[in-house]
Amino acid sequence: MKVAVIGAGLMGSGIAQTFAQAGYEVTNIDTFPASLEKAGANVARLFEKKVAKGKLTEEEKKKILGRLTYSGNMEDVKGAALIVEAVPENMELKKSVFATVDGLADPDSILVSNTSGLSISEIAAATKRPNKVMGAHFFYPAPVMKLLELIRGIATDDKTYETMKEIAKQIGKTTVDAPELPGFMVNRILVPMQNEAAFMVMEGCKPEDVDNAMKLGCNFPMGPLELTDFVGVDIMLGTMKGLYSGFSDSKYRPCPLLENMVKAGRLGKKSGQGFYRYDENGNKVG
Ligand code: CAA
């Protein structure tokens, strides 16, 4: 079975890698050549590390990478039974991608969005096959995190949902049925906590104290601020804004410090600075 993943950013490239590791032929499509180049280089580096650690043989690595191709041409969605969209969280952009893909993809193909909280029904309405559209929300890093949130839009049919659930099993993910509401399930709980952690820094707490509190007090693998840097301050703020506007509830008010950090270009690990500083290899330096 062939899979196409649209978007070669942090999520898209990880999702493409996940499918390739599970034995699928995958084309990772992005209209920005620089994104494709970066995605290819990152995945190659990751697999080299796995070989060096003895977790994978050189032959296995070659096989997996051989199933993964990169393309700048949307026409390459043709022949894919499943198309996963993972472009930035912007409704107009997502609708335009879905309308284009709908016109090019095989009539039976399933189209899923990796949106972390936008309306699946609205995205589906941009296509002529809303019954074959649903949400499949991966978590970062996609090859590692075991969860896949499944979100049905108003028109999603049972066959599409059951097929996606079966595919999720084949790629080693456990699914939960999340409601079609802002933030779905995980982000509705997780992101307000990260937002609260940012408020505490704004009030004068040290980032390392806030993170240590949650790592040592709750056994979190990463503190909420480390996680914000890891996923991207802009991404986290975008999700918080989605909760605020989606529920029209002041309890989701985004922390002003996050707004200022994004304006200043402090986007986390990917920009070299967020709540912490990072070197060019993404290692924390302060
Ligand atoms: N991409 C792909 N694989 C990665 C990776 C990445 N960015 N980072 C780490 N990995 C892999 C490594 O290759 C390694 O694999 P092997 O065991 O096969 O070698 C494995 O993950 C473990 O990595 P490390 O030993 O280097 O590091 P670790 O044990 O400290 O684990 C972690 C790293 C898995 C990221 C862990 O710190 C963790 O679970 N953090 C929390 C992540 C989290 O909460 N994610 C959810 C984010 S919210 C979200 O995604 C919502 C959204 O809408 C954006």
GROMACS .gro file of C-alpha atoms and ligand atoms in nm:
model
  340
    1MET     CA    1   0.000   0.000   0.000
    2LYS     CA    2   0.128   0.343  -0.096
    3VAL     CA    3   0.103   0.642   0.137
    4ALA     CA    4   0.160   1.011   0.061
    5VAL     CA    5   0.241   1.262   0.335
    6ILE     CA    6   0.195   1.629   0.248
    7GLY     CA    7   0.430   1.857   0.440
    8ALA     CA    8   0.790   1.778   0.529
    9GLY     CA    9   0.820   1.976   0.851
   10LEU     CA   10   0.889   1.820   1.192
   11MET     CA   11   0.557   1.634   1.196
   12GLY     CA   12   0.525   1.543   0.828
   13SER     CA   13   0.876   1.403   0.798
   14GLY     CA   14   0.831   1.202   1.119
   15ILE     CA   15   0.497   1.064   0.998
   16ALA     CA   16   0.654   0.965   0.664
   17GLN     CA   17   0.935   0.791   0.856
   18THR     CA   18   0.680   0.608   1.073
   19PHE     CA   19   0.504   0.462   0.769
   20ALA     CA   20   0.832   0.368   0.598
   21GLN     CA   21   0.948   0.187   0.913
   22ALA     CA   22   0.621  -0.008   0.917
   23GLY     CA   23   0.681  -0.131   0.560
   24TYR     CA   24   0.476   0.117   0.357
   25GLU     CA   25   0.597   0.287   0.037
   26VAL     CA   26   0.586   0.656   0.125
   27THR     CA   27   0.618   0.978  -0.071
   28ASN     CA   28   0.677   1.286   0.141
   29ILE     CA   29   0.560   1.587  -0.059
   30ASP     CA   30   0.639   1.953   0.009
   31THR     CA   31   0.636   2.253  -0.223
   32PHE     CA   32   0.944   2.399  -0.049
   33PRO     CA   33   1.261   2.223  -0.173
   34ALA     CA   34   1.451   2.337   0.138
   35SER     CA   35   1.201   2.154   0.364
   36LEU     CA   36   1.242   1.834   0.164
   37GLU     CA   37   1.619   1.857   0.182
   38LYS     CA   38   1.613   1.916   0.558
   39ALA     CA   39   1.365   1.631   0.614
   40GLY     CA   40   1.576   1.386   0.411
   41ALA     CA   41   1.894   1.487   0.591
   42ASN     CA   42   1.731   1.461   0.938
   43VAL     CA   43   1.584   1.117   0.873
   44ALA     CA   44   1.915   0.992   0.728
   45ARG     CA   45   2.103   1.124   1.035
   46LEU     CA   46   1.856   0.957   1.272
   47PHE     CA   47   1.897   0.620   1.101
   48GLU     CA   48   2.276   0.653   1.101
   49LYS     CA   49   2.257   0.700   1.479
   50LYS     CA   50   2.038   0.390   1.510
   51VAL     CA   51   2.295   0.187   1.312
   52ALA     CA   52   2.579   0.327   1.523
   53LYS     CA   53   2.386   0.231   1.841
   54GLY     CA   54   2.340  -0.123   1.704
   55LYS     CA   55   1.959  -0.086   1.695
   56LEU     CA   56   1.943  -0.139   1.318
   57THR     CA   57   2.166  -0.304   1.059
   58GLU     CA   58   2.298  -0.111   0.760
   59GLU     CA   59   2.081  -0.333   0.539
   60GLU     CA   60   1.763  -0.262   0.740
   61LYS     CA   61   1.839   0.109   0.725
   62LYS     CA   62   1.878   0.094   0.346
   63LYS     CA   63   1.550  -0.096   0.311
   64ILE     CA   64   1.356   0.159   0.518
   65LEU     CA   65   1.513   0.459   0.347
   66GLY     CA   66   1.450   0.291   0.010
   67ARG     CA   67   1.076   0.299   0.082
   68LEU     CA   68   1.085   0.673   0.151
   69THR     CA   69   1.091   0.919  -0.139
   70TYR     CA   70   1.068   1.298  -0.142
   71SER     CA   71   0.883   1.502  -0.400
   72GLY     CA   72   0.794   1.863  -0.476
   73ASN     CA   73   0.503   1.760  -0.697
   74MET     CA   74   0.149   1.728  -0.559
   75GLU     CA   75   0.061   1.501  -0.855
   76ASP     CA   76   0.253   1.230  -0.666
   77VAL     CA   77  -0.050   1.171  -0.442
   78LYS     CA   78  -0.182   0.966  -0.735
   79GLY     CA   79  -0.178   0.595  -0.651
   80ALA     CA   80  -0.166   0.651  -0.275
   81ALA     CA   81  -0.444   0.474  -0.084
   82LEU     CA   82  -0.388   0.701   0.216
   83ILE     CA   83  -0.290   1.067   0.207
   84VAL     CA   84  -0.184   1.234   0.531
   85GLU     CA   85  -0.178   1.612   0.542
   86ALA     CA   86   0.071   1.770   0.784
   87VAL     CA   87   0.105   2.131   0.669
   88PRO     CA   88   0.106   2.428   0.915
   89GLU     CA   89  -0.201   2.487   1.136
   90ASN     CA   90  -0.384   2.731   0.912
   91MET     CA   91  -0.739   2.653   0.807
   92GLU     CA   92  -0.723   2.830   0.469
   93LEU     CA   93  -0.396   2.652   0.383
   94LYS     CA   94  -0.537   2.314   0.488
   95LYS     CA   95  -0.856   2.367   0.287
   96SER     CA   96  -0.658   2.461  -0.020
   97VAL     CA   97  -0.433   2.153   0.017
   98PHE     CA   98  -0.737   1.926   0.059
   99ALA     CA   99  -0.913   2.076  -0.245
  100THR     CA  100  -0.600   2.021  -0.456
  101VAL     CA  101  -0.539   1.669  -0.327
  102ASP     CA  102  -0.906   1.578  -0.376
  103GLY     CA  103  -0.875   1.670  -0.744
  104LEU     CA  104  -0.562   1.459  -0.794
  105ALA     CA  105  -0.604   1.155  -0.566
  106ASP     CA  106  -0.764   0.826  -0.667
  107PRO     CA  107  -1.141   0.829  -0.600
  108ASP     CA  108  -1.113   0.567  -0.323
  109SER     CA  109  -0.822   0.726  -0.137
  110ILE     CA  110  -0.867   0.828   0.223
  111LEU     CA  111  -0.752   1.178   0.316
  112VAL     CA  112  -0.654   1.247   0.676
  113SER     CA  113  -0.540   1.563   0.847
  114ASN     CA  114  -0.278   1.572   1.122
  115THR     CA  115  -0.429   1.895   1.253
  116SER     CA  116  -0.388   1.930   1.629
  117GLY     CA  117  -0.725   2.094   1.678
  118LEU     CA  118  -0.887   2.247   1.368
  119SER     CA  119  -1.232   2.136   1.255
  120ILE     CA  120  -1.222   1.816   1.051
  121SER     CA  121  -1.572   1.884   0.916
  122GLU     CA  122  -1.461   2.223   0.780
  123ILE     CA  123  -1.148   2.075   0.619
  124ALA     CA  124  -1.358   1.790   0.471
  125ALA     CA  125  -1.605   2.039   0.324
  126ALA     CA  126  -1.328   2.163   0.093
  127THR     CA  127  -1.342   1.824  -0.085
  128LYS     CA  128  -1.602   1.631  -0.283
  129ARG     CA  129  -1.544   1.326  -0.060
  130PRO     CA  130  -1.610   1.447   0.298
  131ASN     CA  131  -1.705   1.088   0.392
  132LYS     CA  132  -1.345   0.981   0.322
  133VAL     CA  133  -1.188   1.256   0.532
  134MET     CA  134  -1.097   1.237   0.901
  135GLY     CA  135  -0.840   1.348   1.156
  136ALA     CA  136  -0.541   1.135   1.256
  137HIS     CA  137  -0.333   1.332   1.505
  138PHE     CA  138   0.023   1.212   1.565
  139PHE     CA  139   0.244   1.332   1.851
  140TYR     CA  140   0.598   1.460   1.833
  141PRO     CA  141   0.828   1.276   1.771
  142ALA     CA  142   0.587   1.077   1.552
  143PRO     CA  143   0.805   0.763   1.513
  144VAL     CA  144   0.839   0.734   1.892
  145MET     CA  145   0.505   0.839   2.043
  146LYS     CA  146   0.261   0.550   2.065
  147LEU     CA  147  -0.064   0.746   2.048
  148LEU     CA  148  -0.277   0.835   1.748
  149GLU     CA  149  -0.589   1.041   1.812
  150LEU     CA  150  -0.866   0.957   1.566
  151ILE     CA  151  -1.120   1.229   1.499
  152ARG     CA  152  -1.429   1.182   1.290
  153GLY     CA  153  -1.584   1.477   1.108
  154ILE     CA  154  -1.961   1.502   1.074
  155ALA     CA  155  -1.953   1.323   0.738
  156THR     CA  156  -1.678   1.063   0.802
  157ASP     CA  157  -1.816   0.718   0.718
  158ASP     CA  158  -1.759   0.397   0.918
  159LYS     CA  159  -1.545   0.238   0.647
  160THR     CA  160  -1.298   0.529   0.648
  161TYR     CA  161  -1.278   0.526   1.027
  162GLU     CA  162  -1.233   0.146   1.047
  163THR     CA  163  -0.967   0.148   0.771
  164MET     CA  164  -0.769   0.422   0.948
  165LYS     CA  165  -0.798   0.238   1.279
  166GLU     CA  166  -0.656  -0.077   1.116
  167ILE     CA  167  -0.372   0.121   0.954
  168ALA     CA  168  -0.293   0.276   1.295
  169LYS     CA  169  -0.256  -0.074   1.437
  170GLN     CA  170  -0.026  -0.176   1.152
  171ILE     CA  171   0.208   0.117   1.220
  172GLY     CA  172   0.218   0.030   1.591
  173LYS     CA  173  -0.001   0.307   1.727
  174THR     CA  174  -0.269   0.285   1.993
  175THR     CA  175  -0.574   0.493   1.907
  176VAL     CA  176  -0.819   0.694   2.111
  177ASP     CA  177  -1.143   0.841   1.978
  178ALA     CA  178  -1.114   1.213   2.036
  179PRO     CA  179  -1.404   1.458   2.009
  180GLU     CA  180  -1.415   1.705   1.722
  181LEU     CA  181  -1.356   1.998   1.955
  182PRO     CA  182  -1.057   2.236   1.977
  183GLY     CA  183  -0.744   2.059   2.103
  184PHE     CA  184  -0.910   1.719   2.064
  185MET     CA  185  -0.805   1.520   2.372
  186VAL     CA  186  -0.433   1.548   2.450
  187ASN     CA  187  -0.376   1.913   2.359
  188ARG     CA  188  -0.684   2.026   2.550
  189ILE     CA  189  -0.523   1.891   2.866
  190LEU     CA  190  -0.153   1.933   2.786
  191VAL     CA  191  -0.131   2.280   2.629
  192PRO     CA  192  -0.311   2.473   2.909
  193MET     CA  193  -0.054   2.316   3.144
  194GLN     CA  194   0.233   2.441   2.925
  195ASN     CA  195   0.061   2.783   2.914
  196GLU     CA  196   0.035   2.788   3.294
  197ALA     CA  197   0.406   2.705   3.316
  198ALA     CA  198   0.481   3.006   3.092
  199PHE     CA  199   0.268   3.227   3.322
  200MET     CA  200   0.482   3.113   3.616
  201VAL     CA  201   0.801   3.216   3.432
  202MET     CA  202   0.638   3.552   3.354
  203GLU     CA  203   0.567   3.587   3.727
  204GLY     CA  204   0.937   3.532   3.805
  205CYS     CA  205   0.986   3.156   3.848
  206LYS     CA  206   1.302   3.004   3.697
  207PRO     CA  207   1.227   2.780   3.393
  208GLU     CA  208   1.446   2.502   3.533
  209ASP     CA  209   1.251   2.508   3.862
  210VAL     CA  210   0.917   2.482   3.681
  211ASP     CA  211   1.047   2.192   3.470
  212ASN     CA  212   1.211   2.012   3.760
  213ALA     CA  213   0.888   2.042   3.959
  214MET     CA  214   0.696   1.847   3.696
  215LYS     CA  215   0.977   1.601   3.607
  216LEU     CA  216   1.058   1.511   3.965
  217GLY     CA  217   0.713   1.561   4.113
  218CYS     CA  218   0.511   1.388   3.842
  219ASN     CA  219   0.765   1.173   3.657
  220PHE     CA  220   0.720   1.366   3.329
  221PRO     CA  221   0.995   1.274   3.079
  222MET     CA  222   1.031   1.644   2.995
  223GLY     CA  223   0.922   1.954   3.182
  224PRO     CA  224   0.639   2.162   3.029
  225LEU     CA  225   0.879   2.439   2.919
  226GLU     CA  226   1.133   2.193   2.774
  227LEU     CA  227   0.843   2.037   2.586
  228THR     CA  228   0.732   2.379   2.458
  229ASP     CA  229   1.084   2.443   2.324
  230PHE     CA  230   1.091   2.091   2.177
  231VAL     CA  231   0.759   2.122   1.989
  232GLY     CA  232   0.804   2.494   1.907
  233VAL     CA  233   0.682   2.797   2.104
  234ASP     CA  234   0.489   2.918   1.798
  235ILE     CA  235   0.316   2.580   1.754
  236MET     CA  236   0.220   2.564   2.122
  237LEU     CA  237   0.093   2.925   2.118
  238GLY     CA  238  -0.108   2.853   1.801
  239THR     CA  239  -0.279   2.559   1.975
  240MET     CA  240  -0.354   2.771   2.283
  241LYS     CA  241  -0.505   3.042   2.063
  242GLY     CA  242  -0.719   2.775   1.897
  243LEU     CA  243  -0.853   2.667   2.240
  244TYR     CA  244  -0.917   3.032   2.340
  245SER     CA  245  -1.111   3.118   2.026
  246GLY     CA  246  -1.269   2.775   1.981
  247PHE     CA  247  -1.426   2.760   2.328
  248SER     CA  248  -1.465   3.140   2.372
  249ASP     CA  249  -1.351   3.085   2.729
  250SER     CA  250  -1.109   3.311   2.919
  251LYS     CA  251  -0.962   3.012   3.104
  252TYR     CA  252  -0.766   2.943   2.784
  253ARG     CA  253  -0.610   3.295   2.763
  254PRO     CA  254  -0.264   3.256   2.601
  255CYS     CA  255   0.026   3.373   2.815
  256PRO     CA  256   0.156   3.714   2.689
  257LEU     CA  257   0.516   3.596   2.742
  258LEU     CA  258   0.462   3.335   2.469
  259GLU     CA  259   0.335   3.607   2.231
  260ASN     CA  260   0.648   3.814   2.297
  261MET     CA  261   0.880   3.517   2.255
  262VAL     CA  262   0.729   3.438   1.915
  263LYS     CA  263   0.754   3.804   1.809
  264ALA     CA  264   1.122   3.798   1.912
  265GLY     CA  265   1.189   3.481   1.712
  266ARG     CA  266   1.247   3.268   2.026
  267LEU     CA  267   1.068   2.966   1.887
  268GLY     CA  268   1.245   2.700   2.092
  269LYS     CA  269   1.494   2.434   1.987
  270LYS     CA  270   1.446   2.496   1.614
  271SER     CA  271   1.551   2.865   1.638
  272GLY     CA  272   1.830   2.810   1.894
  273GLN     CA  273   1.645   2.983   2.178
  274GLY     CA  274   1.317   2.949   2.364
  275PHE     CA  275   1.293   2.913   2.741
  276TYR     CA  276   1.646   2.769   2.708
  277ARG     CA  277   1.937   2.813   2.462
  278TYR     CA  278   2.047   2.541   2.216
  279ASP     CA  279   2.358   2.484   2.005
  280GLU     CA  280   2.346   2.408   1.632
  281ASN     CA  281   2.300   2.036   1.711
  282GLY     CA  282   1.992   2.108   1.922
  283ASN     CA  283   2.169   2.037   2.252
  284LYS     CA  284   2.068   2.252   2.549
  285VAL     CA  285   2.348   2.494   2.642
  286GLY     CA  286   2.180   2.714   2.902
  287CAA     N1  287   1.246   1.215   1.579
  287CAA     C1  288   1.249   1.082   1.568
  287CAA     N2  289   1.294   1.000   1.666
  287CAA     C2  290   1.341   1.060   1.779
  287CAA     C3  291   1.342   1.199   1.797
  287CAA     C4  292   1.292   1.278   1.691
  287CAA     N3  293   1.287   1.412   1.699
  287CAA     N4  294   1.391   1.226   1.919
  287CAA     C5  295   1.422   1.109   1.975
  287CAA     N5  296   1.392   1.008   1.890
  287CAA     C6  297   1.410   0.865   1.914
  287CAA     C7  298   1.556   0.831   1.920
  287CAA     O1  299   1.607   0.802   1.792
  287CAA     C8  300   1.554   0.708   2.010
  287CAA     O2  301   1.524   0.594   1.931
  287CAA     P1  302   1.606   0.457   1.954
  287CAA     O3  303   1.569   0.415   2.094
  287CAA     O4  304   1.553   0.364   1.849
  287CAA     O5  305   1.750   0.491   1.938
  287CAA     C9  306   1.436   0.731   2.104
  287CAA     O6  307   1.357   0.833   2.042
  287CAA    C10  308   1.476   0.777   2.241
  287CAA     O7  309   1.555   0.893   2.225
  287CAA     P2  310   1.669   0.935   2.325
  287CAA     O8  311   1.728   0.812   2.389
  287CAA     O9  312   1.762   1.026   2.253
  287CAA    O10  313   1.597   1.031   2.430
  287CAA     P3  314   1.494   1.004   2.547
  287CAA    O11  315   1.495   0.866   2.597
  287CAA    O12  316   1.522   1.115   2.637
  287CAA    O13  317   1.351   1.026   2.477
  287CAA    C11  318   1.170   1.156   2.397
  287CAA    C12  319   1.322   1.139   2.400
  287CAA    C13  320   1.103   1.032   2.338
  287CAA    C14  321   1.141   1.275   2.309
  287CAA    C15  322   1.119   1.177   2.546
  287CAA    O14  323   1.189   1.282   2.606
  287CAA    C16  324   0.972   1.210   2.554
  287CAA    O15  325   0.886   1.121   2.550
  287CAA     N6  326   0.937   1.341   2.567
  287CAA    C17  327   0.798   1.387   2.573
  287CAA    C18  328   0.745   1.402   2.432
  287CAA    C19  329   0.603   1.450   2.429
  287CAA    O16  330   0.539   1.480   2.529
  287CAA     N7  331   0.548   1.462   2.308
  287CAA    C20  332   0.415   1.513   2.285
  287CAA    C21  333   0.430   1.651   2.236
  287CAA     S1  334   0.276   1.733   2.218
  287CAA    C22  335   0.236   1.704   2.059
  287CAA    O17  336   0.303   1.641   1.984
  287CAA    C23  337   0.107   1.765   2.019
  287CAA    C24  338   0.110   1.847   1.896
  287CAA    O18  339   0.001   1.871   1.847
  287CAA    C25  340   0.233   1.907   1.841
   0.00000   0.00000   0.00000
